[in-house]
Each structure stands twice: as C-alpha cells, then as structure tokens.
Amino acid sequence: MIFVQEADFDTAALLAGLRAEAGAAAGAIVTFTGYVRDYAPGQATDTLYLEHYPGMCERELAGIAASARARWPLAGTLIAHRVGALSRESQIVFVAAASAHRGDAFRACEYMIDALKTRAPFWKRETLADGSRFWVEQRASDAARTRAWDGAKETP
C-alpha cells in the first residue's frame, strides 16, 4: 500500500489496514513514523514544505516496497508520505513491514525508510522561525546507508 497525500494520516488506521492485509501470516509488524523536527540546535523550524513529482513518486515508493518484499519474506508493506506545508512536529512519513518474524520486519522497515530518503522524488524547503528559507540537501550519511543496502543482501 502506497499513499502520498497532503492530509495528515492516522497511524492506527494505517496499521489496522496492513494488519488486515497481512492476516495470520504476520507474526510481527514493525513501523517507523517520521516527524518535522528542528533543523539544528538553536535553529527552530517553522515549516517544512515538501514537493514531489506526482506519479513518478508513487511508482518509486512502490518499487522500494517491491524490493523489500523481494529481499525478505514479507506479508505486507505500507508507505505513507505527506506533501505540502507541514508545521514543526507534524507527521511526515509512515513506513511499515509485516512478516512472520520480527527480524525480517525490522530489516525491511529500515531498508524502506533508507531507500525512500535517497530515491523518492521529494524536495524539502525548510523555513526557520527567523524567516530564513533553504532547500534541504541530501545528507551524505543517508546516501551511504542506501549504497550499503545496495551492496548487501540483508543489512548495511
């Protein structure tokens, strides 16, 4: 299941949907929820604006989920990502993986969020409390984590 939307999402409802999809095959479901945070110590974030490439973005997220399902025996996956203007502490992303065993679910969930951060066509513009604005650049550490997954069968 893939969702890209401006509206906030209900994590309990998303989890219930994945649980229903996975059924008795899921002995474990691992989730990750990301939030808008302050950019850096001493620099309070006012808003984060997320742009995306409609259509391409959903296809890339679906590809990331499919790649996770190919790597690990999963009963289901879910990625929900918000776009538009988000205030500090708002939910941005929800990623979940269901599997018979917790280890596979943990690795798949971590893989999906790592891949999403570097492969999905999202662009972030941060506005700080002082009014300054800038586009957020990809962190080298995020790119390194994704490259590590690309070179490994299971863990970076």
Short mmCIF file of C-alpha atoms in Angstrom, two decimals:
data_model
loop_
_atom_site.label_atom_id
_atom_site.label_comp_id
_atom_site.label_asym_id
_atom_site.label_seq_id
_atom_site.Cartn_x
_atom_site.Cartn_y
_atom_site.Cartn_z
CA MET A 1 0.00 0.00 0.00
CA ILE A 2 1.34 3.40 -1.03
CA PHE A 3 -0.15 6.77 -0.05
CA VAL A 4 1.14 10.25 -0.97
CA GLN A 5 -1.11 12.97 0.38
CA GLU A 6 -1.35 16.44 1.87
CA ALA A 7 -3.70 15.39 4.68
CA ASP A 8 -2.34 14.02 7.93
CA PHE A 9 -2.55 10.28 8.34
CA ASP A 10 -3.90 8.14 11.16
CA THR A 11 -1.14 5.68 12.11
CA ALA A 12 -3.60 3.39 13.92
CA ALA A 13 -5.79 3.16 10.81
CA LEU A 14 -2.77 2.52 8.56
CA LEU A 15 -1.54 -0.20 10.91
CA ALA A 16 -5.01 -1.78 11.02
CA GLY A 17 -5.11 -1.83 7.21
CA LEU A 18 -1.73 -3.53 6.99
CA ARG A 19 -2.74 -5.98 9.73
CA ALA A 20 -5.88 -6.87 7.78
CA GLU A 21 -3.87 -7.33 4.56
CA ALA A 22 -1.21 -9.49 6.22
CA GLY A 23 -3.64 -11.56 8.28
CA ALA A 24 -2.34 -14.58 10.16
CA ALA A 25 0.89 -14.59 8.10
CA ALA A 26 2.16 -11.66 10.20
CA GLY A 27 3.78 -12.56 13.49
CA ALA A 28 5.37 -9.12 13.60
CA ILE A 29 4.72 -5.66 12.21
CA VAL A 30 7.43 -3.02 12.52
CA THR A 31 6.60 0.64 11.93
CA PHE A 32 8.51 3.89 11.59
CA THR A 33 6.94 7.34 11.88
CA GLY A 34 8.95 10.43 10.91
CA TYR A 35 8.15 13.94 12.16
CA VAL A 36 9.13 17.52 11.27
CA ARG A 37 11.90 18.44 13.67
CA ASP A 38 14.06 21.46 14.32
CA TYR A 39 16.70 21.81 11.64
CA ALA A 40 19.60 22.08 14.07
CA PRO A 41 20.20 23.02 17.72
CA GLY A 42 19.39 26.69 18.14
CA GLN A 43 17.54 26.89 14.80
CA ALA A 44 13.83 26.32 15.34
CA THR A 45 11.88 25.11 12.32
CA ASP A 46 8.67 26.94 11.48
CA THR A 47 7.52 24.91 8.46
CA LEU A 48 8.77 22.25 6.10
CA TYR A 49 7.37 22.33 2.59
CA LEU A 50 7.55 19.07 0.64
CA GLU A 51 7.20 18.97 -3.13
CA HIS A 52 7.03 15.77 -5.12
CA TYR A 53 6.84 14.52 -8.67
CA PRO A 54 3.29 13.06 -8.89
CA GLY A 55 3.07 9.65 -10.49
CA MET A 56 6.82 9.12 -10.52
CA CYS A 57 6.93 9.44 -6.75
CA GLU A 58 4.27 6.77 -6.19
CA ARG A 59 6.00 4.44 -8.68
CA GLU A 60 9.33 4.85 -6.91
CA LEU A 61 7.76 4.16 -3.50
CA ALA A 62 6.03 1.08 -4.92
CA GLY A 63 9.39 -0.06 -6.33
CA ILE A 64 11.05 0.37 -2.93
CA ALA A 65 8.30 -1.69 -1.27
CA ALA A 66 8.58 -4.36 -4.00
CA SER A 67 12.34 -4.50 -3.49
CA ALA A 68 11.81 -5.06 0.25
CA ARG A 69 9.34 -7.87 -0.50
CA ALA A 70 11.91 -9.46 -2.84
CA ARG A 71 14.63 -9.32 -0.17
CA TRP A 72 12.65 -10.59 2.82
CA PRO A 73 9.62 -12.88 3.24
CA LEU A 74 7.03 -10.20 4.00
CA ALA A 75 3.28 -10.49 4.47
CA GLY A 76 2.78 -6.82 3.56
CA THR A 77 4.32 -3.37 3.30
CA LEU A 78 2.98 0.15 3.62
CA ILE A 79 4.46 3.58 2.88
CA ALA A 80 2.54 6.81 3.55
CA HIS A 81 4.22 10.16 2.84
CA ARG A 82 2.86 13.67 3.19
CA VAL A 83 3.49 16.61 0.88
CA GLY A 84 2.73 20.32 1.12
CA ALA A 85 3.34 22.67 4.04
CA LEU A 86 3.91 20.92 7.37
CA SER A 87 4.41 22.59 10.71
CA ARG A 88 7.01 21.57 13.27
CA GLU A 89 6.21 18.24 14.96
CA SER A 90 3.80 17.18 12.17
CA GLN A 91 3.95 13.62 10.86
CA ILE A 92 5.77 13.32 7.54
CA VAL A 93 6.17 9.63 6.81
CA PHE A 94 4.91 6.24 7.99
CA VAL A 95 6.61 3.03 6.87
CA ALA A 96 5.61 -0.47 7.95
CA ALA A 97 6.59 -4.05 7.20
CA ALA A 98 4.73 -7.20 8.23
CA SER A 99 6.42 -10.58 8.40
CA ALA A 100 6.21 -13.91 10.15
CA HIS A 101 9.37 -12.97 12.10
CA ARG A 102 10.45 -9.70 13.69
CA GLY A 103 13.97 -9.69 12.21
CA ASP A 104 12.71 -9.62 8.65
CA ALA A 105 10.16 -6.93 9.52
CA PHE A 106 12.80 -4.75 11.24
CA ARG A 107 15.26 -5.02 8.35
CA ALA A 108 12.60 -4.40 5.70
CA CYS A 109 11.24 -1.33 7.52
CA GLU A 110 14.74 0.12 7.93
CA TYR A 111 15.58 -0.60 4.31
CA MET A 112 12.41 1.10 3.04
CA ILE A 113 12.95 4.34 5.00
CA ASP A 114 16.62 4.45 3.99
CA ALA A 115 15.79 3.91 0.31
CA LEU A 116 12.91 6.39 0.44
CA LYS A 117 15.17 9.15 1.77
CA THR A 118 17.52 8.88 -1.21
CA ARG A 119 15.44 7.56 -4.10
CA ALA A 120 11.94 9.02 -3.87
CA PRO A 121 11.49 12.32 -5.76
CA PHE A 122 10.66 14.60 -2.82
CA TRP A 123 12.15 18.06 -2.32
CA LYS A 124 12.11 19.79 1.06
CA ARG A 125 12.19 23.54 1.69
CA GLU A 126 12.73 24.48 5.31
CA THR A 127 11.58 27.78 6.81
CA LEU A 128 13.12 28.62 10.16
CA ALA A 129 11.47 30.67 12.91
CA ASP A 130 13.68 33.65 11.95
CA GLY A 131 12.16 33.58 8.44
CA SER A 132 15.20 32.22 6.62
CA ARG A 133 14.44 29.60 3.95
CA PHE A 134 16.54 26.99 2.19
CA TRP A 135 16.24 23.74 0.28
CA VAL A 136 17.32 20.72 2.30
CA GLU A 137 20.12 18.79 0.63
CA GLN A 138 20.54 15.05 0.85
CA ARG A 139 22.87 14.04 3.66
CA ALA A 140 25.96 12.05 2.74
CA SER A 141 25.18 9.62 5.56
CA ASP A 142 21.76 8.84 4.04
CA ALA A 143 23.30 8.17 0.64
CA ALA A 144 25.94 5.93 2.26
CA ARG A 145 23.26 3.87 4.04
CA THR A 146 21.37 3.33 0.78
CA ARG A 147 24.58 2.34 -1.03
CA ALA A 148 25.30 -0.15 1.77
CA TRP A 149 21.89 -1.77 1.27
CA ASP A 150 22.55 -1.95 -2.47
CA GLY A 151 25.72 -3.89 -1.79
CA ALA A 152 24.26 -6.21 0.85
CA LYS A 153 21.65 -8.93 0.76
CA GLU A 154 20.18 -8.11 4.17
CA THR A 155 21.91 -5.46 6.26
CA PRO A 156 24.02 -2.37 5.56
#
